[in-house]
PDB file of C-alpha atoms in Angstrom:
ATOM      1  CA  ALA A 245       8.917  13.890   3.820  1.00  0.00           C
ATOM      2  CA  GLN A 246       5.841  12.412   5.402  1.00  0.00           C
ATOM      3  CA  SER A 247       5.185   9.802   8.062  1.00  0.00           C
ATOM      4  CA  VAL A 248       2.108   8.011   9.351  1.00  0.00           C
ATOM      5  CA  THR A 249       1.296   6.573  12.749  1.00  0.00           C
ATOM      6  CA  GLN A 250      -1.503   4.116  13.328  1.00  0.00           C
ATOM      7  CA  LEU A 251      -1.927   3.988  17.056  1.00  0.00           C
ATOM      8  CA  ASP A 252      -3.596   0.591  17.320  1.00  0.00           C
ATOM      9  CA  SER A 253      -2.093  -2.578  15.915  1.00  0.00           C
ATOM     10  CA  GLN A 254      -5.215  -4.617  16.600  1.00  0.00           C
ATOM     11  CA  VAL A 255      -8.798  -3.682  17.337  1.00  0.00           C
ATOM     12  CA  PRO A 256     -11.242  -6.373  18.436  1.00  0.00           C
ATOM     13  CA  VAL A 257     -14.888  -5.387  18.029  1.00  0.00           C
ATOM     14  CA  PHE A 258     -18.253  -7.086  18.287  1.00  0.00           C
ATOM     15  CA  GLU A 259     -20.559  -7.291  15.295  1.00  0.00           C
ATOM     16  CA  GLU A 260     -22.860  -4.274  14.963  1.00  0.00           C
ATOM     17  CA  ALA A 261     -20.692  -2.219  17.324  1.00  0.00           C
ATOM     18  CA  PRO A 262     -18.947   0.960  16.179  1.00  0.00           C
ATOM     19  CA  VAL A 263     -15.244   1.066  15.429  1.00  0.00           C
ATOM     20  CA  GLU A 264     -12.683   3.838  15.111  1.00  0.00           C
ATOM     21  CA  LEU A 265      -9.209   3.379  13.712  1.00  0.00           C
ATOM     22  CA  ARG A 266      -6.796   6.147  14.501  1.00  0.00           C
ATOM     23  CA  CYS A 267      -4.318   7.634  12.073  1.00  0.00           C
ATOM     24  CA  ASN A 268      -1.994  10.587  12.587  1.00  0.00           C
ATOM     25  CA  TYR A 269       0.441  11.962  10.083  1.00  0.00           C
ATOM     26  CA  SER A 270       3.278  14.445   9.901  1.00  0.00           C
ATOM     27  CA  SER A 271       4.268  16.472   6.898  1.00  0.00           C
ATOM     28  CA  SER A 272       5.913  19.778   6.071  1.00  0.00           C
ATOM     29  CA  VAL A 273       3.669  20.220   3.024  1.00  0.00           C
ATOM     30  CA  SER A 274       0.001  19.747   2.244  1.00  0.00           C
ATOM     31  CA  VAL A 275      -1.110  16.155   2.000  1.00  0.00           C
ATOM     32  CA  TYR A 276      -3.477  13.714   0.401  1.00  0.00           C
ATOM     33  CA  LEU A 277      -4.744  10.983   2.720  1.00  0.00           C
ATOM     34  CA  PHE A 278      -5.912   7.452   2.053  1.00  0.00           C
ATOM     35  CA  TRP A 279      -7.308   4.414   3.802  1.00  0.00           C
ATOM     36  CA  TYR A 280      -6.674   1.027   2.241  1.00  0.00           C
ATOM     37  CA  VAL A 281      -8.132  -2.318   3.328  1.00  0.00           C
ATOM     38  CA  GLN A 282      -6.524  -5.704   2.884  1.00  0.00           C
ATOM     39  CA  TYR A 283      -8.681  -8.793   3.176  1.00  0.00           C
ATOM     40  CA  PRO A 284      -6.950 -12.144   3.789  1.00  0.00           C
ATOM     41  CA  ASN A 285      -4.932 -13.307   0.795  1.00  0.00           C
ATOM     42  CA  GLN A 286      -5.876 -10.271  -1.273  1.00  0.00           C
ATOM     43  CA  GLY A 287      -4.158  -7.089  -2.364  1.00  0.00           C
ATOM     44  CA  LEU A 288      -4.754  -3.699  -0.788  1.00  0.00           C
ATOM     45  CA  GLN A 289      -7.938  -1.988  -1.956  1.00  0.00           C
ATOM     46  CA  LEU A 290      -8.668   1.712  -1.695  1.00  0.00           C
ATOM     47  CA  LEU A 291     -11.386   2.360   0.867  1.00  0.00           C
ATOM     48  CA  LEU A 292     -11.544   6.145   0.679  1.00  0.00           C
ATOM     49  CA  LYS A 293      -9.369   9.160   0.115  1.00  0.00           C
ATOM     50  CA  TYR A 294      -9.144  12.843   0.918  1.00  0.00           C
ATOM     51  CA  LEU A 295      -7.699  15.089  -1.758  1.00  0.00           C
ATOM     52  CA  SER A 296      -9.395  18.433  -1.139  1.00  0.00           C
ATOM     53  CA  GLY A 297     -12.767  19.957  -0.369  1.00  0.00           C
ATOM     54  CA  SER A 298     -15.028  18.493   2.299  1.00  0.00           C
ATOM     55  CA  THR A 299     -13.016  17.143   5.183  1.00  0.00           C
ATOM     56  CA  LEU A 300     -15.469  14.282   5.708  1.00  0.00           C
ATOM     57  CA  VAL A 301     -15.160  11.511   3.152  1.00  0.00           C
ATOM     58  CA  GLU A 302     -17.218   8.368   2.893  1.00  0.00           C
ATOM     59  CA  SER A 303     -16.890   4.953   1.327  1.00  0.00           C
ATOM     60  CA  ILE A 304     -19.618   2.928  -0.316  1.00  0.00           C
ATOM     61  CA  ASN A 305     -19.657   0.343   2.470  1.00  0.00           C
ATOM     62  CA  GLY A 306     -20.358   2.652   5.389  1.00  0.00           C
ATOM     63  CA  PHE A 307     -16.900   3.789   6.461  1.00  0.00           C
ATOM     64  CA  GLU A 308     -16.078   7.453   6.846  1.00  0.00           C
ATOM     65  CA  ALA A 309     -12.979   9.421   7.711  1.00  0.00           C
ATOM     66  CA  GLU A 310     -12.464  13.021   8.660  1.00  0.00           C
ATOM     67  CA  PHE A 311      -9.426  15.073   7.815  1.00  0.00           C
ATOM     68  CA  ASN A 312      -8.426  17.237  10.748  1.00  0.00           C
ATOM     69  CA  LYS A 313      -5.590  19.523   9.758  1.00  0.00           C
ATOM     70  CA  SER A 314      -5.044  21.046  13.189  1.00  0.00           C
ATOM     71  CA  GLN A 315      -4.705  17.629  14.787  1.00  0.00           C
ATOM     72  CA  THR A 316      -2.978  16.109  11.749  1.00  0.00           C
ATOM     73  CA  SER A 317      -5.355  13.184  11.881  1.00  0.00           C
ATOM     74  CA  PHE A 318      -7.447  11.128   9.494  1.00  0.00           C
ATOM     75  CA  HIS A 319      -9.354   8.696  11.698  1.00  0.00           C
ATOM     76  CA  LEU A 320     -11.547   6.032  10.147  1.00  0.00           C
ATOM     77  CA  ARG A 321     -14.959   5.191  11.607  1.00  0.00           C
ATOM     78  CA  LYS A 322     -17.857   2.888  11.002  1.00  0.00           C
ATOM     79  CA  PRO A 323     -20.998   3.075  13.155  1.00  0.00           C
ATOM     80  CA  SER A 324     -21.859  -0.633  12.869  1.00  0.00           C
ATOM     81  CA  VAL A 325     -19.423  -3.304  11.701  1.00  0.00           C
ATOM     82  CA  HIS A 326     -20.085  -6.634  10.043  1.00  0.00           C
ATOM     83  CA  ILE A 327     -18.147  -9.867  10.232  1.00  0.00           C
ATOM     84  CA  SER A 328     -17.024  -9.175   6.681  1.00  0.00           C
ATOM     85  CA  ASP A 329     -15.184  -6.046   7.859  1.00  0.00           C
ATOM     86  CA  THR A 330     -12.537  -8.264   9.433  1.00  0.00           C
ATOM     87  CA  ALA A 331      -9.371  -7.178   7.655  1.00  0.00           C
ATOM     88  CA  GLU A 332      -6.191  -5.151   7.955  1.00  0.00           C
ATOM     89  CA  TYR A 333      -6.579  -1.427   7.457  1.00  0.00           C
ATOM     90  CA  PHE A 334      -3.749   0.825   6.334  1.00  0.00           C
ATOM     91  CA  CYS A 335      -3.625   4.597   6.505  1.00  0.00           C
ATOM     92  CA  ALA A 336      -1.412   6.263   3.909  1.00  0.00           C
ATOM     93  CA  VAL A 337      -0.284   9.792   3.121  1.00  0.00           C
ATOM     94  CA  SER A 338       1.132  11.428   0.050  1.00  0.00           C
ATOM     95  CA  GLY A 339       2.629  14.892   0.112  1.00  0.00           C
ATOM     96  CA  THR A 340       1.721  17.328  -2.638  1.00  0.00           C
ATOM     97  CA  ASP A 341       5.427  17.309  -3.477  1.00  0.00           C
ATOM     98  CA  SER A 342       5.723  13.525  -3.513  1.00  0.00           C
ATOM     99  CA  TRP A 343       4.419  12.797  -7.008  1.00  0.00           C
ATOM    100  CA  GLY A 344       1.883  10.346  -5.683  1.00  0.00           C
ATOM    101  CA  LYS A 345       4.282   8.232  -3.656  1.00  0.00           C
ATOM    102  CA  LEU A 346       2.563   6.795  -0.606  1.00  0.00           C
ATOM    103  CA  GLN A 347       3.845   6.482   2.941  1.00  0.00           C
ATOM    104  CA  PHE A 348       1.961   3.817   4.876  1.00  0.00           C
ATOM    105  CA  GLY A 349       1.215   3.310   8.518  1.00  0.00           C
ATOM    106  CA  ALA A 350       1.900  -0.048  10.136  1.00  0.00           C
ATOM    107  CA  GLY A 351      -1.689  -1.165   9.768  1.00  0.00           C
ATOM    108  CA  THR A 352      -4.518  -1.989  12.154  1.00  0.00           C
ATOM    109  CA  GLN A 353      -5.973  -5.474  12.269  1.00  0.00           C
ATOM    110  CA  VAL A 354      -9.728  -5.362  12.851  1.00  0.00           C
ATOM    111  CA  VAL A 355     -11.268  -8.571  14.126  1.00  0.00           C
ATOM    112  CA  VAL A 356     -15.061  -8.621  14.225  1.00  0.00           C
ATOM    113  CA  THR A 357     -16.685 -11.310  16.343  1.00  0.00           C
ATOM    114  CA  PRO A 358     -20.360 -12.257  16.696  1.00  0.00           C
TER     115      PRO A 358
ATOM    116  CA  GLY J 171     -12.477  -2.754 -11.155  1.00  0.00           C
ATOM    117  CA  ALA J 172      -8.824  -2.552 -12.017  1.00  0.00           C
ATOM    118  CA  VAL J 173      -6.886  -5.727 -11.274  1.00  0.00           C
ATOM    119  CA  VAL J 174      -3.190  -6.186 -10.674  1.00  0.00           C
ATOM    120  CA  SER J 175      -1.671  -9.640 -10.522  1.00  0.00           C
ATOM    121  CA  GLN J 176       1.663 -10.842  -9.216  1.00  0.00           C
ATOM    122  CA  HIS J 177       3.536 -14.006 -10.022  1.00  0.00           C
ATOM    123  CA  PRO J 178       4.638 -16.057  -8.258  1.00  0.00           C
ATOM    124  CA  SER J 179       2.665 -15.729  -5.045  1.00  0.00           C
ATOM    125  CA  ARG J 180       5.359 -17.601  -3.145  1.00  0.00           C
ATOM    126  CA  VAL J 181       8.932 -18.451  -3.953  1.00  0.00           C
ATOM    127  CA  ILE J 182      11.673 -20.209  -2.025  1.00  0.00           C
ATOM    128  CA  CYS J 183      15.210 -20.012  -3.302  1.00  0.00           C
ATOM    129  CA  LYS J 184      18.734 -20.755  -2.233  1.00  0.00           C
ATOM    130  CA  SER J 185      21.103 -18.047  -1.116  1.00  0.00           C
ATOM    131  CA  GLY J 186      23.026 -16.576  -4.029  1.00  0.00           C
ATOM    132  CA  THR J 187      20.402 -17.190  -6.677  1.00  0.00           C
ATOM    133  CA  SER J 188      18.290 -14.559  -8.429  1.00  0.00           C
ATOM    134  CA  VAL J 189      14.515 -14.379  -8.337  1.00  0.00           C
ATOM    135  CA  LYS J 190      12.190 -12.536 -10.699  1.00  0.00           C
ATOM    136  CA  ILE J 191       8.747 -11.313  -9.630  1.00  0.00           C
ATOM    137  CA  GLU J 192       6.211 -10.174 -12.210  1.00  0.00           C
ATOM    138  CA  CYS J 193       3.545  -7.540 -11.756  1.00  0.00           C
ATOM    139  CA  ARG J 194       0.821  -7.191 -14.365  1.00  0.00           C
ATOM    140  CA  SER J 195      -2.062  -4.797 -14.796  1.00  0.00           C
ATOM    141  CA  LEU J 196      -4.801  -6.964 -16.285  1.00  0.00           C
ATOM    142  CA  ASP J 197      -7.401  -4.499 -17.530  1.00  0.00           C
ATOM    143  CA  PHE J 198      -5.701  -1.138 -17.742  1.00  0.00           C
ATOM    144  CA  GLN J 199      -2.469   0.373 -18.897  1.00  0.00           C
ATOM    145  CA  ALA J 200      -0.163   1.175 -16.030  1.00  0.00           C
ATOM    146  CA  THR J 201       1.963   4.190 -16.815  1.00  0.00           C
ATOM    147  CA  THR J 202       3.444   4.087 -13.337  1.00  0.00           C
ATOM    148  CA  MET J 203       4.183   1.112 -11.124  1.00  0.00           C
ATOM    149  CA  PHE J 204       5.486   1.020  -7.583  1.00  0.00           C
ATOM    150  CA  TRP J 205       7.293  -1.722  -5.698  1.00  0.00           C
ATOM    151  CA  TYR J 206       6.957  -2.091  -1.940  1.00  0.00           C
ATOM    152  CA  ARG J 207       8.452  -4.345   0.665  1.00  0.00           C
ATOM    153  CA  GLN J 208       6.641  -5.367   3.821  1.00  0.00           C
ATOM    154  CA  PHE J 209       8.134  -6.969   6.911  1.00  0.00           C
ATOM    155  CA  PRO J 210       5.919  -8.820   9.403  1.00  0.00           C
ATOM    156  CA  LYS J 211       3.839  -6.493  11.544  1.00  0.00           C
ATOM    157  CA  GLN J 212       5.294  -3.477   9.752  1.00  0.00           C
ATOM    158  CA  SER J 213       4.082  -1.092   7.130  1.00  0.00           C
ATOM    159  CA  LEU J 214       4.736  -1.191   3.412  1.00  0.00           C
ATOM    160  CA  MET J 215       8.012   0.475   2.523  1.00  0.00           C
ATOM    161  CA  LEU J 216       8.290   1.973  -0.940  1.00  0.00           C
ATOM    162  CA  MET J 217      11.320   0.604  -2.754  1.00  0.00           C
ATOM    163  CA  ALA J 218      11.083   2.185  -6.181  1.00  0.00           C
ATOM    164  CA  THR J 219       8.879   3.899  -8.725  1.00  0.00           C
ATOM    165  CA  SER J 220       8.955   3.015 -12.384  1.00  0.00           C
ATOM    166  CA  ASN J 221       7.486   4.573 -15.483  1.00  0.00           C
ATOM    167  CA  GLU J 222       7.044   2.561 -18.633  1.00  0.00           C
ATOM    168  CA  GLY J 223      10.065   2.850 -20.870  1.00  0.00           C
ATOM    169  CA  SER J 224      12.304   4.683 -18.425  1.00  0.00           C
ATOM    170  CA  LYS J 225      14.629   3.804 -15.585  1.00  0.00           C
ATOM    171  CA  ALA J 226      13.213   3.192 -12.157  1.00  0.00           C
ATOM    172  CA  THR J 227      13.666   5.720  -9.374  1.00  0.00           C
ATOM    173  CA  TYR J 228      14.822   4.067  -6.164  1.00  0.00           C
ATOM    174  CA  GLU J 229      14.137   5.260  -2.652  1.00  0.00           C
ATOM    175  CA  GLN J 230      17.021   6.141  -0.401  1.00  0.00           C
ATOM    176  CA  GLY J 231      18.709   3.078   1.003  1.00  0.00           C
ATOM    177  CA  VAL J 232      17.473   0.675  -1.670  1.00  0.00           C
ATOM    178  CA  GLU J 233      20.269  -0.927  -3.664  1.00  0.00           C
ATOM    179  CA  LYS J 234      19.457  -0.551  -7.337  1.00  0.00           C
ATOM    180  CA  ASP J 235      21.947  -3.245  -8.322  1.00  0.00           C
ATOM    181  CA  LYS J 236      20.337  -5.628  -5.884  1.00  0.00           C
ATOM    182  CA  PHE J 237      16.739  -4.967  -6.862  1.00  0.00           C
ATOM    183  CA  LEU J 238      16.505  -4.638 -10.625  1.00  0.00           C
ATOM    184  CA  ILE J 239      13.268  -3.198 -11.925  1.00  0.00           C
ATOM    185  CA  ASN J 240      12.135  -3.335 -15.522  1.00  0.00           C
ATOM    186  CA  HIS J 241       8.950  -1.687 -16.789  1.00  0.00           C
ATOM    187  CA  ALA J 242       9.141  -2.685 -20.408  1.00  0.00           C
ATOM    188  CA  SER J 243       5.455  -2.402 -21.265  1.00  0.00           C
ATOM    189  CA  LEU J 244       2.336  -0.646 -20.050  1.00  0.00           C
ATOM    190  CA  THR J 245       1.063  -3.839 -18.429  1.00  0.00           C
ATOM    191  CA  LEU J 246       4.172  -5.490 -17.030  1.00  0.00           C
ATOM    192  CA  SER J 247       6.846  -4.616 -14.523  1.00  0.00           C
ATOM    193  CA  THR J 248       9.377  -7.037 -13.087  1.00  0.00           C
ATOM    194  CA  LEU J 249      11.444  -6.972  -9.935  1.00  0.00           C
ATOM    195  CA  THR J 250      14.551  -9.154  -9.899  1.00  0.00           C
ATOM    196  CA  VAL J 251      16.233  -9.788  -6.587  1.00  0.00           C
ATOM    197  CA  THR J 252      19.815 -10.562  -7.561  1.00  0.00           C
ATOM    198  CA  SER J 253      22.108 -12.792  -5.518  1.00  0.00           C
ATOM    199  CA  ALA J 254      19.433 -13.159  -2.886  1.00  0.00           C
ATOM    200  CA  HIS J 255      20.359 -13.624   0.767  1.00  0.00           C
ATOM    201  CA  PRO J 256      18.249 -14.546   3.795  1.00  0.00           C
ATOM    202  CA  GLU J 257      17.889 -10.881   4.763  1.00  0.00           C
ATOM    203  CA  ASP J 258      16.064 -10.317   1.468  1.00  0.00           C
ATOM    204  CA  SER J 259      13.271 -12.603   2.635  1.00  0.00           C
ATOM    205  CA  SER J 260      10.160 -10.491   2.726  1.00  0.00           C
ATOM    206  CA  PHE J 261       6.750  -9.811   1.243  1.00  0.00           C
ATOM    207  CA  TYR J 262       7.023  -7.843  -1.990  1.00  0.00           C
ATOM    208  CA  ILE J 263       4.005  -5.924  -3.250  1.00  0.00           C
ATOM    209  CA  CYS J 264       3.520  -3.985  -6.442  1.00  0.00           C
ATOM    210  CA  SER J 265       0.974  -1.366  -7.328  1.00  0.00           C
ATOM    211  CA  ALA J 266      -0.018   0.235 -10.594  1.00  0.00           C
ATOM    212  CA  ARG J 267      -1.549   3.525 -11.604  1.00  0.00           C
ATOM    213  CA  ASP J 268      -2.785   4.520 -15.011  1.00  0.00           C
ATOM    214  CA  GLY J 269      -1.890   8.173 -14.621  1.00  0.00           C
ATOM    215  CA  GLY J 270       1.608   9.516 -15.203  1.00  0.00           C
ATOM    216  CA  LEU J 271       3.758  10.742 -12.376  1.00  0.00           C
ATOM    217  CA  ALA J 272       2.167  14.180 -12.561  1.00  0.00           C
ATOM    218  CA  ASP J 273      -1.322  12.755 -12.059  1.00  0.00           C
ATOM    219  CA  TYR J 274      -0.690  11.937  -8.459  1.00  0.00           C
ATOM    220  CA  THR J 275      -4.298  11.814  -7.364  1.00  0.00           C
ATOM    221  CA  ASP J 276      -5.016   8.675  -9.349  1.00  0.00           C
ATOM    222  CA  THR J 277      -5.730   5.571  -7.348  1.00  0.00           C
ATOM    223  CA  GLN J 278      -3.030   2.956  -7.005  1.00  0.00           C
ATOM    224  CA  TYR J 279      -4.177  -0.630  -7.531  1.00  0.00           C
ATOM    225  CA  PHE J 280      -2.265  -3.230  -5.582  1.00  0.00           C
ATOM    226  CA  GLY J 281      -1.213  -6.746  -6.396  1.00  0.00           C
ATOM    227  CA  PRO J 282      -1.694  -9.544  -3.842  1.00  0.00           C
ATOM    228  CA  GLY J 283       2.016  -9.730  -3.054  1.00  0.00           C
ATOM    229  CA  THR J 284       4.827 -12.262  -3.367  1.00  0.00           C
ATOM    230  CA  ARG J 285       6.325 -14.025  -0.370  1.00  0.00           C
ATOM    231  CA  LEU J 286      10.062 -14.544  -0.909  1.00  0.00           C
ATOM    232  CA  THR J 287      11.982 -16.899   1.351  1.00  0.00           C
ATOM    233  CA  VAL J 288      15.731 -17.207   0.879  1.00  0.00           C
ATOM    234  CA  LEU J 289      17.318 -20.212   2.515  1.00  0.00           C
TER     235      LEU J 289
END
């Protein structure tokens, strides 16, 4: 079984400042890791994922996350946020024995202010 | 991109009645669909996994007779909350994937969710 911990429930950040959202997981098997974003009144959208290979993965809108096996972490970062990045962000994990079933963290609400 | 819709977006019902929630994949065929439940300020909890044409697989602790799931076609899955009670009030979210269960790296596409309130 897997579990996910998102350490921050809410992260306020000023526009153009950097942001880091923390995610730690536990699992007895190898994992796949995901970040999803949920904008107000919309469904979750995949932001980026780590399946294998390079431990640093990037999204098309400037986010990146790094898989750190020794620290069992998959933190999400963006060097400069926009107002439009205001959303809820969910970290999720799937074990290689889980047939694609996702375990989600509790989510982190990012509020970007001018 | 792939779109998943849910209907209704909100529903209020009386205790003891049954409520059906639909989940549709609009522009792809969803071999596998998942149903989640989300409580306020908490994460999504997987309730069940369904493959088109076969019985759903429920997670531990989820009552299969309470939450009936039907995945009759490659674009539609339904969740029926039977004899609903106030404790069933929650946000129900579905997701769909066009790979089979073995293709676990495929992206899941999520619906916008259904808010159920049982009075």
